[in-house]
Tab-separated table of C-alpha atoms and ligand atoms in Angstrom:
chain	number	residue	atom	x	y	z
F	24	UNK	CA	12.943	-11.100	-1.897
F	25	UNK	CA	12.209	-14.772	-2.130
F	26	UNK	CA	13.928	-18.206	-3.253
F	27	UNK	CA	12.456	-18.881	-6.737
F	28	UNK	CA	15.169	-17.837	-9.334
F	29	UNK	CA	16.238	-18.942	-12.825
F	30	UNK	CA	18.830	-21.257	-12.411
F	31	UNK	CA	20.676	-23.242	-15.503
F	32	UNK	CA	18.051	-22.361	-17.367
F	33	UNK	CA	15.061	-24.365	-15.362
F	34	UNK	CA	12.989	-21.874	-12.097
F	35	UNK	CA	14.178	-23.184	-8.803
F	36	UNK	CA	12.825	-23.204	-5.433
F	37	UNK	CA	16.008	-22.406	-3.219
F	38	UNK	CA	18.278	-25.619	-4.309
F	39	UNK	CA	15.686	-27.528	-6.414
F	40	UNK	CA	14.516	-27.457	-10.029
F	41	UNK	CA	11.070	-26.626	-10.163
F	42	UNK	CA	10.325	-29.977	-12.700
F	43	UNK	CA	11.711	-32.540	-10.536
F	44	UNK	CA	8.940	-31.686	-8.378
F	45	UNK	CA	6.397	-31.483	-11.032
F	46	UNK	CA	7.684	-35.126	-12.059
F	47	UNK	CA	6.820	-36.652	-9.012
F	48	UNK	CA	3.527	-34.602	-7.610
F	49	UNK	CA	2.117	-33.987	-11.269
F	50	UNK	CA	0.555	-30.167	-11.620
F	51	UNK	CA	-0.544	-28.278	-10.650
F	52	UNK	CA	0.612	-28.002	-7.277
F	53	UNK	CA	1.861	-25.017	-4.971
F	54	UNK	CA	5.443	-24.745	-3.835
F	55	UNK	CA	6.792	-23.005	-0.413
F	56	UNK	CA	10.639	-22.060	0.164
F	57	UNK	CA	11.233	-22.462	3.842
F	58	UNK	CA	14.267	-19.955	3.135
F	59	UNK	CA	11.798	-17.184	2.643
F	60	UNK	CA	9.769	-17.820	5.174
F	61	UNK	CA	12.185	-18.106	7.952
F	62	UNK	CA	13.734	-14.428	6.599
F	63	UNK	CA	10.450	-12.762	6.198
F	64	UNK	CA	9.367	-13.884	10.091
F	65	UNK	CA	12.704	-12.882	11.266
F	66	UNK	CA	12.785	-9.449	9.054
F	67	UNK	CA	9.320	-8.972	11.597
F	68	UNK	CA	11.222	-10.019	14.266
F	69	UNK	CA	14.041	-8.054	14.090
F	70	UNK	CA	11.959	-4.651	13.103
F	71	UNK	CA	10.522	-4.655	16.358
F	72	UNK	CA	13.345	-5.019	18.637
F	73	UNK	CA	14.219	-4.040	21.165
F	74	UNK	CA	10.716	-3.726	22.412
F	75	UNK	CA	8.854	-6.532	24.080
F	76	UNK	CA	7.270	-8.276	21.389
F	77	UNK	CA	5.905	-11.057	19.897
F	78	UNK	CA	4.897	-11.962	15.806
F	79	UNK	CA	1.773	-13.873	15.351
F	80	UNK	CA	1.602	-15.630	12.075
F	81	UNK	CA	-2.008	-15.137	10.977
F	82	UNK	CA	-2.389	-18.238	9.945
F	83	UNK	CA	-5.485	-17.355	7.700
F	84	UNK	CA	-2.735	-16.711	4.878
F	85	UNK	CA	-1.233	-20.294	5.115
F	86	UNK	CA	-2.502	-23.018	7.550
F	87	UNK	CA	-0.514	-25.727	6.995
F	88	UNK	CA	0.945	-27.417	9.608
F	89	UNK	CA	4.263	-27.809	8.069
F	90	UNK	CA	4.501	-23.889	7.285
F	91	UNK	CA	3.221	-23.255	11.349
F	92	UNK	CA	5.963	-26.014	12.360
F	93	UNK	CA	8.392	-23.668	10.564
F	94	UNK	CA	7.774	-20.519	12.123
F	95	UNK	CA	6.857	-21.802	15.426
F	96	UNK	CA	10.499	-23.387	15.731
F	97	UNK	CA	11.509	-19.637	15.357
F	98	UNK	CA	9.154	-18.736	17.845
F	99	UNK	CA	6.454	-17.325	16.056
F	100	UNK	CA	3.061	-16.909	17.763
F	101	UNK	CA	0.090	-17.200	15.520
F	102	UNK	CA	-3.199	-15.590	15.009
F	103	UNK	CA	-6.294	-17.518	14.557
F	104	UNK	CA	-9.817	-17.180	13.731
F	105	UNK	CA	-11.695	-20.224	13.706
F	106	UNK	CA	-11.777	-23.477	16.293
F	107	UNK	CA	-10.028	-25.018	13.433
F	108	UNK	CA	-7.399	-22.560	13.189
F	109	UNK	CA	-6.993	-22.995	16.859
F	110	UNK	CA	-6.645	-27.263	16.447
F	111	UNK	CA	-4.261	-26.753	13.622
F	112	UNK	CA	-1.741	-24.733	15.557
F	113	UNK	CA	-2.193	-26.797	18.470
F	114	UNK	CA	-1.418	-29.668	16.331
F	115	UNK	CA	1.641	-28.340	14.994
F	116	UNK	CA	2.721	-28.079	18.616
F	117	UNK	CA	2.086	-24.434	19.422
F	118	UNK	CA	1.769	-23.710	22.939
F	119	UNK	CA	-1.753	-21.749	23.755
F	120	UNK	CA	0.284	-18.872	25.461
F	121	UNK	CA	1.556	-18.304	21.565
F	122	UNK	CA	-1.992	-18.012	20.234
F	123	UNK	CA	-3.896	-14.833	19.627
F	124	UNK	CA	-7.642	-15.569	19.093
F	125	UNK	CA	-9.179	-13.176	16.126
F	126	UNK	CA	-12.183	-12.887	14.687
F	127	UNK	CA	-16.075	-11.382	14.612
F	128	UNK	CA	-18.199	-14.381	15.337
F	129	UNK	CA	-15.986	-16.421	17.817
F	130	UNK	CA	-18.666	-19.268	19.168
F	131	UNK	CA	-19.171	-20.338	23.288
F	132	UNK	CA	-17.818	-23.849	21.670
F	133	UNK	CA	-14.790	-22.497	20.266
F	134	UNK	CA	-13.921	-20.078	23.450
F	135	UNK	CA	-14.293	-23.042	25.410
F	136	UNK	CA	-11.735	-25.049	23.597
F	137	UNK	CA	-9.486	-22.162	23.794
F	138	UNK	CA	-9.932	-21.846	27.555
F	139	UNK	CA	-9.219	-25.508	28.226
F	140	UNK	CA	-6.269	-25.219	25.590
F	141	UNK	CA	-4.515	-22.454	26.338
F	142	UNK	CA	-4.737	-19.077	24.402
F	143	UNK	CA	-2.551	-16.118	25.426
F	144	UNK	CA	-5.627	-13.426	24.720
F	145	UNK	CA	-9.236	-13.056	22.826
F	146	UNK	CA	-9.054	-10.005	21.061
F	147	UNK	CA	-12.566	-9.379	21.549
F	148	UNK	CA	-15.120	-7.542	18.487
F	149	UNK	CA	-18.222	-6.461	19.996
F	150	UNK	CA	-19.952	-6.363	23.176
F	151	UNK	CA	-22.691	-9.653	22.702
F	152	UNK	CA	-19.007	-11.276	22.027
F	153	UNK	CA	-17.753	-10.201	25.638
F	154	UNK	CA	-21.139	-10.895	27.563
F	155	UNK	CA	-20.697	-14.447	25.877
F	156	UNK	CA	-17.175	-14.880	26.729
F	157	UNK	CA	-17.741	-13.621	30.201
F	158	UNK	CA	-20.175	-16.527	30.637
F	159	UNK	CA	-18.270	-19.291	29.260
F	160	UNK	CA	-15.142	-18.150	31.621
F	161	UNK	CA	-17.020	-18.414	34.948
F	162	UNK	CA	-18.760	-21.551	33.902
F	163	UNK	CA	-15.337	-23.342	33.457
F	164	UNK	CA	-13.761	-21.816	36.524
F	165	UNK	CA	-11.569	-19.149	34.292
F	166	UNK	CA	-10.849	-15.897	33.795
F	167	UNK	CA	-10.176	-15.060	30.048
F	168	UNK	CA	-7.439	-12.435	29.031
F	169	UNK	CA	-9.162	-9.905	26.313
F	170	UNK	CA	-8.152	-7.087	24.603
F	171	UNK	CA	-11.038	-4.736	22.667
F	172	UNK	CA	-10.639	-4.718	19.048
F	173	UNK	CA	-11.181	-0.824	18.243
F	174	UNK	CA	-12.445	0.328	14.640
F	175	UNK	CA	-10.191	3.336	14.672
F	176	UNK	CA	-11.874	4.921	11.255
F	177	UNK	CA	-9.308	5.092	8.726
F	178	UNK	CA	-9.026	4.678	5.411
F	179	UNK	CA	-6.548	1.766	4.880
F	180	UNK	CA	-6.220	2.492	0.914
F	181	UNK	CA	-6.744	-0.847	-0.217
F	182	UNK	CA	-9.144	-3.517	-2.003
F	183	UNK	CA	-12.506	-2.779	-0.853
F	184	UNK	CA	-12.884	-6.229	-0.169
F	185	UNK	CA	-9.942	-6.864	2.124
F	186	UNK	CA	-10.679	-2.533	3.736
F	187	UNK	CA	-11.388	-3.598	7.662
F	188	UNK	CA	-10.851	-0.268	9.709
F	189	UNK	CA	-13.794	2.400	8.037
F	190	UNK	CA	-16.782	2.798	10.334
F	191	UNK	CA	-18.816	1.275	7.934
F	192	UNK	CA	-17.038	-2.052	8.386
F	193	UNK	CA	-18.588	-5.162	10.360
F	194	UNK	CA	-15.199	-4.864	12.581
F	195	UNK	CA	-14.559	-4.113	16.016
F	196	UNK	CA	-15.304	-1.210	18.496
F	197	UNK	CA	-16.077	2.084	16.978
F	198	UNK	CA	-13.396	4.110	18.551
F	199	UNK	CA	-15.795	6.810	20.280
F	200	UNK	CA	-17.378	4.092	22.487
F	201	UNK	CA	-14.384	2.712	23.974
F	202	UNK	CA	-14.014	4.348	26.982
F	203	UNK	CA	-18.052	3.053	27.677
F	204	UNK	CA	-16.986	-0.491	26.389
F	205	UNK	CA	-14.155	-0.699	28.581
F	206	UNK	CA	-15.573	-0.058	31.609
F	207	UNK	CA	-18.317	-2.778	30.953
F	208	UNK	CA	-15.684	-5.574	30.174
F	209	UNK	CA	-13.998	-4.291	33.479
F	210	UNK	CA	-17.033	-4.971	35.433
F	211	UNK	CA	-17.101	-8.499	33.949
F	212	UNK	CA	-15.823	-10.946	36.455
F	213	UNK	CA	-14.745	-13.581	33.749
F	214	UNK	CA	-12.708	-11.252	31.863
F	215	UNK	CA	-9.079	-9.787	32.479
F	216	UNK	CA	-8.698	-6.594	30.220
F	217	UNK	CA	-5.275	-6.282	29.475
F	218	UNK	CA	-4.726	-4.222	25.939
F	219	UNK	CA	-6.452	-2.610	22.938
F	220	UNK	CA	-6.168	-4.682	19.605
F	221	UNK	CA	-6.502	-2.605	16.046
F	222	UNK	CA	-6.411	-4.655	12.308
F	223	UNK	CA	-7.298	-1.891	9.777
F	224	UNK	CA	-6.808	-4.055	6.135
F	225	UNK	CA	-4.418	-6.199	4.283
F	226	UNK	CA	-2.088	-5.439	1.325
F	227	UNK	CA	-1.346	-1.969	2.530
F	228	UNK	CA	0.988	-0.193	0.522
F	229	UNK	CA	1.729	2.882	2.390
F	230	UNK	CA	2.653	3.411	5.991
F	231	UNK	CA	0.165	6.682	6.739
F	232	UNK	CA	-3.047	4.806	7.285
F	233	UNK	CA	-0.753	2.685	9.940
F	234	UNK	CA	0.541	5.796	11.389
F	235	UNK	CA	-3.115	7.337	12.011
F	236	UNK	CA	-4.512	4.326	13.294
F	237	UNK	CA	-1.860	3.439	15.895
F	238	UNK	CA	-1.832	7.272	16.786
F	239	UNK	CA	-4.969	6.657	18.214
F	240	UNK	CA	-4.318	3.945	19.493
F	241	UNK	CA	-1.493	5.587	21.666
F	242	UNK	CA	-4.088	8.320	22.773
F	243	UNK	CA	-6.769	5.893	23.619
F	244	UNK	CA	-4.488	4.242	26.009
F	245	UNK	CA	-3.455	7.172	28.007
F	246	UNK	CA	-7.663	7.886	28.177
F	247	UNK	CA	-7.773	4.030	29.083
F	248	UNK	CA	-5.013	4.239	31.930
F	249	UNK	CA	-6.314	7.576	33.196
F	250	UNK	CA	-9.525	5.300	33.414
F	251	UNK	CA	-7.629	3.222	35.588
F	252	UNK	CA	-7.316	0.085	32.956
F	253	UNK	CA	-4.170	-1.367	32.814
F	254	UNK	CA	-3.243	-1.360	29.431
F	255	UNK	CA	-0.378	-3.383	29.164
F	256	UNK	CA	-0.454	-5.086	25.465
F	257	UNK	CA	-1.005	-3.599	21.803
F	258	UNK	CA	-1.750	-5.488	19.567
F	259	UNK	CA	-1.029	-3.923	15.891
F	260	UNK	CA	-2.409	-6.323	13.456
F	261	UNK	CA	-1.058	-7.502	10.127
F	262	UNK	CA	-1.669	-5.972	6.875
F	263	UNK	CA	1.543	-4.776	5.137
F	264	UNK	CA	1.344	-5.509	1.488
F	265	UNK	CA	3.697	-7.274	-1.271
F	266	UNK	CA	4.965	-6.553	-4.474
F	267	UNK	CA	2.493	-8.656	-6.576
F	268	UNK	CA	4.186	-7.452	-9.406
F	269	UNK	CA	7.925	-7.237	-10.297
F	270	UNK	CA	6.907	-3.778	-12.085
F	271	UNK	CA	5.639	-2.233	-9.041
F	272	UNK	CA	6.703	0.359	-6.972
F	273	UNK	CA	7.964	-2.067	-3.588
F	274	UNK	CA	5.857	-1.389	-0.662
F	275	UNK	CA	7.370	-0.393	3.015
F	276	UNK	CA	9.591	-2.778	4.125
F	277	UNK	CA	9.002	-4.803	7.713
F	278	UNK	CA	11.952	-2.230	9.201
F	279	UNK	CA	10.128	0.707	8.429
F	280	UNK	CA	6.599	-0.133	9.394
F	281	UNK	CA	9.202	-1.187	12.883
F	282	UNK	CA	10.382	2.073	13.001
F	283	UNK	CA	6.610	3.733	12.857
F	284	UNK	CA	5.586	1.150	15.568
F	285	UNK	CA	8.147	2.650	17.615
F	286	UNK	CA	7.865	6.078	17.263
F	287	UNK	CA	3.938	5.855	17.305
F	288	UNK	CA	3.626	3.217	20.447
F	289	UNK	CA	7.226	2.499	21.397
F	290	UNK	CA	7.502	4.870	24.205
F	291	UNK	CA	4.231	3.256	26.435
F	292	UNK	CA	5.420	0.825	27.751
F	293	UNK	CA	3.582	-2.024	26.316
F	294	UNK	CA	4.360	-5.333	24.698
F	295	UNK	CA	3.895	-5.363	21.331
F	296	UNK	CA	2.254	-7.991	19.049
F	297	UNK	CA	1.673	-7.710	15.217
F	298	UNK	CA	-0.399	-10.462	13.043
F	299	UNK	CA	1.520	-10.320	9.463
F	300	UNK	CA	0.225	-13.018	7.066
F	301	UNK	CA	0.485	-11.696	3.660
F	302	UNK	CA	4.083	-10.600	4.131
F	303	UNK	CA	5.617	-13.586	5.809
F	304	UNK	CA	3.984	-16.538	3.253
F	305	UNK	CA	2.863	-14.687	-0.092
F	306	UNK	CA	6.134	-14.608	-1.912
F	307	UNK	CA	6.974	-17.496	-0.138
F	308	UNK	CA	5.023	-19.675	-2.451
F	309	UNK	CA	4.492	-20.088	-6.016
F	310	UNK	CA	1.640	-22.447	-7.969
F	311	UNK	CA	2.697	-24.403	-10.710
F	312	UNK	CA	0.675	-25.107	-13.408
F	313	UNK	CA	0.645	-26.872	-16.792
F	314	UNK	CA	-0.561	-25.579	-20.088
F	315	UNK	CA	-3.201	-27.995	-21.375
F	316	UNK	CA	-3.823	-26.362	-24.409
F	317	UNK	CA	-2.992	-23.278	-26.633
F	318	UNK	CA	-6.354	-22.162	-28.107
F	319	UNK	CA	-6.108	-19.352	-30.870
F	320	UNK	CA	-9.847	-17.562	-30.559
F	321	UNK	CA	-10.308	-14.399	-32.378
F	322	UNK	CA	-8.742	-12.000	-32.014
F	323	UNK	CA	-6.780	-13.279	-28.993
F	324	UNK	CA	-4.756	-16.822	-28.150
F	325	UNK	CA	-5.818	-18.134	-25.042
F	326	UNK	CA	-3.139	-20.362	-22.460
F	327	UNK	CA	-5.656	-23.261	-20.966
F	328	UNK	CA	-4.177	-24.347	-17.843
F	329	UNK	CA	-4.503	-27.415	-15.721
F	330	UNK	CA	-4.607	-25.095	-12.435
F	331	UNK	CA	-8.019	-22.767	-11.927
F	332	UNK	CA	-10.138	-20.378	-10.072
F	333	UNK	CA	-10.799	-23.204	-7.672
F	334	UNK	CA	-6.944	-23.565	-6.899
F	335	UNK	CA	-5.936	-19.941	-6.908
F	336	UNK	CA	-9.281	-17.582	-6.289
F	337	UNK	CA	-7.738	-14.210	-5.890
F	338	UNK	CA	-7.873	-13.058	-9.770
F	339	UNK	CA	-11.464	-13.677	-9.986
F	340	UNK	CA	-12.268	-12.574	-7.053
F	341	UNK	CA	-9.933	-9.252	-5.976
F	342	UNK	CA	-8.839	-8.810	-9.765
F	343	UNK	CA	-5.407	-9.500	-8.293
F	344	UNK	CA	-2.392	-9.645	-10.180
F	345	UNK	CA	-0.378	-12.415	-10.156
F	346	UNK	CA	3.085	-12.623	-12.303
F	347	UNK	CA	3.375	-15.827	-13.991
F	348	UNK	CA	6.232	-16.805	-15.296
F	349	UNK	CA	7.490	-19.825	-17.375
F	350	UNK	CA	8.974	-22.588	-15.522
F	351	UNK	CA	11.609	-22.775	-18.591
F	352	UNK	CA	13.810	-19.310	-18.826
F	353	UNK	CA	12.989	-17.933	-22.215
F	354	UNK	CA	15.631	-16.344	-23.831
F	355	UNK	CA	16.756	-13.154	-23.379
F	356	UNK	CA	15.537	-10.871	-26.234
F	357	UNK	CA	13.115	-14.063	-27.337
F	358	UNK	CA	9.948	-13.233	-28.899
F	359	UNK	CA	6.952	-12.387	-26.379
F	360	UNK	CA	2.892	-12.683	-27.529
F	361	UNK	CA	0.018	-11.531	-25.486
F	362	UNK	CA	-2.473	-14.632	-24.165
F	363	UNK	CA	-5.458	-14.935	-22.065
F	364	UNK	CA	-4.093	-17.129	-19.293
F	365	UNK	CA	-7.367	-18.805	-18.397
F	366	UNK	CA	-8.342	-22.613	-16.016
F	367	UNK	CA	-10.858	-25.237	-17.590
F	368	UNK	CA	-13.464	-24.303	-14.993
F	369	UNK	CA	-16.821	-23.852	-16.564
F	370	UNK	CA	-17.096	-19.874	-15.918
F	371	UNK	CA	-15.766	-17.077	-17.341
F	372	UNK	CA	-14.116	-15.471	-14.297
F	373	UNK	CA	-12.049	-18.474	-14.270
F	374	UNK	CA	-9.314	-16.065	-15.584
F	375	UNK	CA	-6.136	-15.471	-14.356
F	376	UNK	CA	-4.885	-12.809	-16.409
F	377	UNK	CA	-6.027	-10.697	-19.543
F	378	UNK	CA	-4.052	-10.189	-22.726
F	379	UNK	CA	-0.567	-10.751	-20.620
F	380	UNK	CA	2.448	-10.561	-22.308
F	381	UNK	CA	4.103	-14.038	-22.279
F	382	UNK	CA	6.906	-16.243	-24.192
F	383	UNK	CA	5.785	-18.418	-27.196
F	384	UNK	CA	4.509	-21.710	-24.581
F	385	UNK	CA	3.489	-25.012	-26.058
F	386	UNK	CA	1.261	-27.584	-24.801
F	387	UNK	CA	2.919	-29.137	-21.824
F	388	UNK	CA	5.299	-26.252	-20.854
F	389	UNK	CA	5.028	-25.239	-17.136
F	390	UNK	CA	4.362	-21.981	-15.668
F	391	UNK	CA	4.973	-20.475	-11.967
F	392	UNK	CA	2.370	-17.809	-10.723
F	393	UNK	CA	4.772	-15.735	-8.242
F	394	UNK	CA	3.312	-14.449	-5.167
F	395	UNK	CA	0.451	-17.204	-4.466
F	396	UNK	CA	1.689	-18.513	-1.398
F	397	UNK	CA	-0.793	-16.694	0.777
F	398	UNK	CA	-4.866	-17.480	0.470
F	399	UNK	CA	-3.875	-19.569	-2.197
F	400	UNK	CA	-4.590	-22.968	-1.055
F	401	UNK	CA	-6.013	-22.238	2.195
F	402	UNK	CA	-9.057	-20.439	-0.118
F	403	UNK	CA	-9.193	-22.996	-2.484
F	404	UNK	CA	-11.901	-25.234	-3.107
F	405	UNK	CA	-13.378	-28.711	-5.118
F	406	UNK	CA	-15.419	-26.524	-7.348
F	407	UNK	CA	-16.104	-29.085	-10.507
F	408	UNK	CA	-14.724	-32.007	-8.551
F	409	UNK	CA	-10.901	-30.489	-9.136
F	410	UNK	CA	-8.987	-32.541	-6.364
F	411	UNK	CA	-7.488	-29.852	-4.102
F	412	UNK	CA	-3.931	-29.725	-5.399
F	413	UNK	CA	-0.903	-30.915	-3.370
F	414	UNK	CA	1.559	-28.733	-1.616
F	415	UNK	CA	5.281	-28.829	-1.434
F	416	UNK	CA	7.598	-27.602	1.113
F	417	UNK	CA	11.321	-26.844	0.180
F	418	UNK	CA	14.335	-26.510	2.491
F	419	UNK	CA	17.551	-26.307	0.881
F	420	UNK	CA	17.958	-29.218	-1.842
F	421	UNK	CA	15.488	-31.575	-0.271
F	422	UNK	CA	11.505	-31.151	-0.573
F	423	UNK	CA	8.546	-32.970	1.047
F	424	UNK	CA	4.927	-32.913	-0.185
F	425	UNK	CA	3.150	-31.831	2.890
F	426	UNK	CA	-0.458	-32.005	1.564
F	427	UNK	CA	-0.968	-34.680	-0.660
F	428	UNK	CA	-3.810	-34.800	-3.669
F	429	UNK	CA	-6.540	-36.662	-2.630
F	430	UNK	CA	-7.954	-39.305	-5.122
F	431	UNK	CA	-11.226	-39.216	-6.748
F	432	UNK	CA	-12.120	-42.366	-4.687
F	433	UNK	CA	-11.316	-40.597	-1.599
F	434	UNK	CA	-13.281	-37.337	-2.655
F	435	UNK	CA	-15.697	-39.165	-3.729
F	436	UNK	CA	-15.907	-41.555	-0.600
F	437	UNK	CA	-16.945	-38.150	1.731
F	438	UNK	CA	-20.608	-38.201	0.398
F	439	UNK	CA	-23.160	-40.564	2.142
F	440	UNK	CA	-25.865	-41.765	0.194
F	441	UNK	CA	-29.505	-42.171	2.312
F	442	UNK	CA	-30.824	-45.424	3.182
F	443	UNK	CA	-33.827	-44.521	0.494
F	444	UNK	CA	-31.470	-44.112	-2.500
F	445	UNK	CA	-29.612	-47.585	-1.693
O	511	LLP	N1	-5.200	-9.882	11.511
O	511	LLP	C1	-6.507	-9.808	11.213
O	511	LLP	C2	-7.469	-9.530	12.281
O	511	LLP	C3	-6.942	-9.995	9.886
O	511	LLP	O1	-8.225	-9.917	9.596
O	511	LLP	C4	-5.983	-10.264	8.865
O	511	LLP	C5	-6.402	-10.494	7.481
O	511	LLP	C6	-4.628	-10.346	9.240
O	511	LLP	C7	-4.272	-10.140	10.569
O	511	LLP	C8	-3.544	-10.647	8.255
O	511	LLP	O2	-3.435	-9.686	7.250
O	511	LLP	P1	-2.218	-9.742	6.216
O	511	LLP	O3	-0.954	-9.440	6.975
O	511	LLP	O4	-2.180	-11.104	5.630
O	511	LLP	O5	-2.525	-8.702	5.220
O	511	LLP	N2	-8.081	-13.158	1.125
O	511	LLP	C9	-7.602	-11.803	0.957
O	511	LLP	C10	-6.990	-11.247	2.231
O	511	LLP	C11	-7.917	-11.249	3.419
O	511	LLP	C12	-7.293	-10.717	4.666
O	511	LLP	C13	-8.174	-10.884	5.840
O	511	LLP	N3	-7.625	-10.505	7.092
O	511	LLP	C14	-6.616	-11.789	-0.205
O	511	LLP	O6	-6.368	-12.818	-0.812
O	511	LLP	O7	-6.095	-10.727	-0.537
């Protein structure tokens, strides 16, 4: 459920018509409802009471500082991956004991800076990693909290691209070399080894590959005790899908992938931490776009957009499916056509959607794609010198542009020219 509904006529986001925004930022631009935020981090939150627990936003999905500000005052933990990551949530005032560092190529540099920070645990991908964490904890006087990220081998049913828990993949610890792995990082005197850490894909829509993975993740901590670790903290990872479109069969909801947790890892004692990005900002967020022009090719009419491939990469890149919708309600029972919806990017994957069924639009009319409010703008780029487009955060009737569009003065300002070409 989300906050962007056909109101008098007009799409609004929560209390606000969709066009009184456009009026004053200009499209395209992407729009968050802090309503559905705040109720898809506290659907999370609830699903895993009563356990000891703790949701960390991975903030890969949506970085901006006014989106962490918003969870964080709910007391959301995040997940990061990057030394930037790690200054963003700082910045939006974060505490380090709420911050989960992810990822396969952490640097010394940025484990440092987490160190000195604050982080509440490394979750740790392959031994080099450890040996290099070790060191940088001893030279700084600290001791660094880990947990092993374990590649349990299971099929996670999803996008190749975005499929993170099969052998073959570059992540973690394969799952028969634990035990071994374990008992090295134990031995470390720079590391504390206090859980096991599993992240098997994103946009799952079916519970089972969960249920295998964190099945063996339950087993592997008995083995892991019996080895005399003390496993005391499980981190899940994110990965629970969306309805991208309305058509679609809805995927689990947050209270049932809960109840799994629970019956799967509920019973060992452990505090619990899950890393849900997808599900907490994706239909939290729309991008609005203008129609530039309305191009009848042969044999098929083509919707030219002012928004693109650079703004919104998943379609080109995942073939994902966004709904778009136009910002105007048509009528009901009004005449629909089928158009290429299509970006003025010089490339022919700069296509949003093939042949889609959509109301008679005109040059100038608006439309919403639904579902874009994560790795929309946080993968978007200047490709073609397209200013990265601004972002809007709703709360009720009042909005707030918390990214704004940079000029071409100021993009262009970023290059330095060589003292031999002045
Ligand atoms: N934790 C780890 C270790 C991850 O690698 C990811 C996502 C998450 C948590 C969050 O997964 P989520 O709950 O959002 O599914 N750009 C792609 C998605 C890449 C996901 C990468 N890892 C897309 O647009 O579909």
């Amino acid at each position: 459920m989300d906050h962007f509904l056909y109101r008098d006529g007009v799409l609004h986001a929560e209390d606000v018509p969709v066009p009184e925004i456009a009026a004053q930022v200009g499209t395209p631009f992407y729009c968050y409802s802090t309503a559905t935020l705040q109720r898809h981090f506290r659907l999370f939150d609830e699903a895993l009471d009563p356990l000891e627990h703790l949701v960390c936003f991975a903030m890969k999905s949506n970085s901006n500082q006014a989106i962490l500000k918003t969870l964080a005052a709910m007391g959301a933990g995040m997940d990061v991956v990057s030394g930037g990551e790690y200054a963003r949530a700082k910045s939006a005032g974060v505490p380090g004991e709420r911050i989960v560092f992810s990822g396969v190529g952490k640097t010394a540099e940025e484990m440092r800076a987490a160190l000195e920070g604050g982080i509440r645990q490394f979750n740790v991908e392959s031994e080099p990693e450890m040996e290099v964490l070790n060191a940088v904890a001893l030279s700084i006087g600290a001791r660094a909290p880990i947990t092993l990220r374990i590649n349990p081998d299971v099929d996670a049913k999803t996008h190749a691209k975005i499929a993170t828990g099969k052998s073959e993949n570059k992540f973690g610890i394969p799952i028969a070399r634990a035990r071994e792995v374990y008992a090295r990082a134990a031995a470390l005197p720079g590391l504390e080894v206090i859980g096991i850490d599993v992240h098997i894909g994103s946009q799952l829509t079916e519970l089972e590959p969960f249920e295998q993975a964190y099945r063996k993740v339950a087993e592997l901590t008995a083995v892991l005790r019996a080895d005399g670790h003390d496993i005391r903290r499980l981190d899940l990872g994110g990965g629970l899908g969306i309805p991208y479109a309305r058509s679609n069969t809805a995927p689990p909801l947050p209270s049932e992938y809960g109840e799994l947790i629970k019956r799967t890892v509920g019973d060992l004692g452990c505090e619990v931490e899950i890393e849900p990005g997808r599900l907490i900002s994706g239909n939290a967020g729309i991008m609005v776009s203008s129609v530039i022009y309305v191009k009848n090719g042969e044999g098929r009419d083509f919707l030219i957009l002012d928004g693109a491939m650079n703004d919104l990469i998943r379609p080109s890149m995942y073939d994902a499916h966004h709904d778009i919708v136009a910002v105007q309600e048509p009528e009901a029972g009004s005449e629909q056509v089928p158009f290429d919806i299509v970006g003025p990017v010089c490339e022919s994957g700069d296509t949003f959607a093939k042949q889609r069924n959509m109301p008679v639009l005109t040059a100038g009319d608006m439309v919403a794609f639904r579902s874009a409010g994560a790795y929309g703008a946080v993968m978007s780029s200047e490709y073609n010198t397209r200013p990265l487009i601004p972002e809007v955060l709703v709360n009720g009737d009042q909005f707030s542009v918390i990214r704004a569009r940079p000029t071409f003065d100021e993009m262009i300002a970023r290059d330095n020219i060589p003292e031999w070409l002045l």
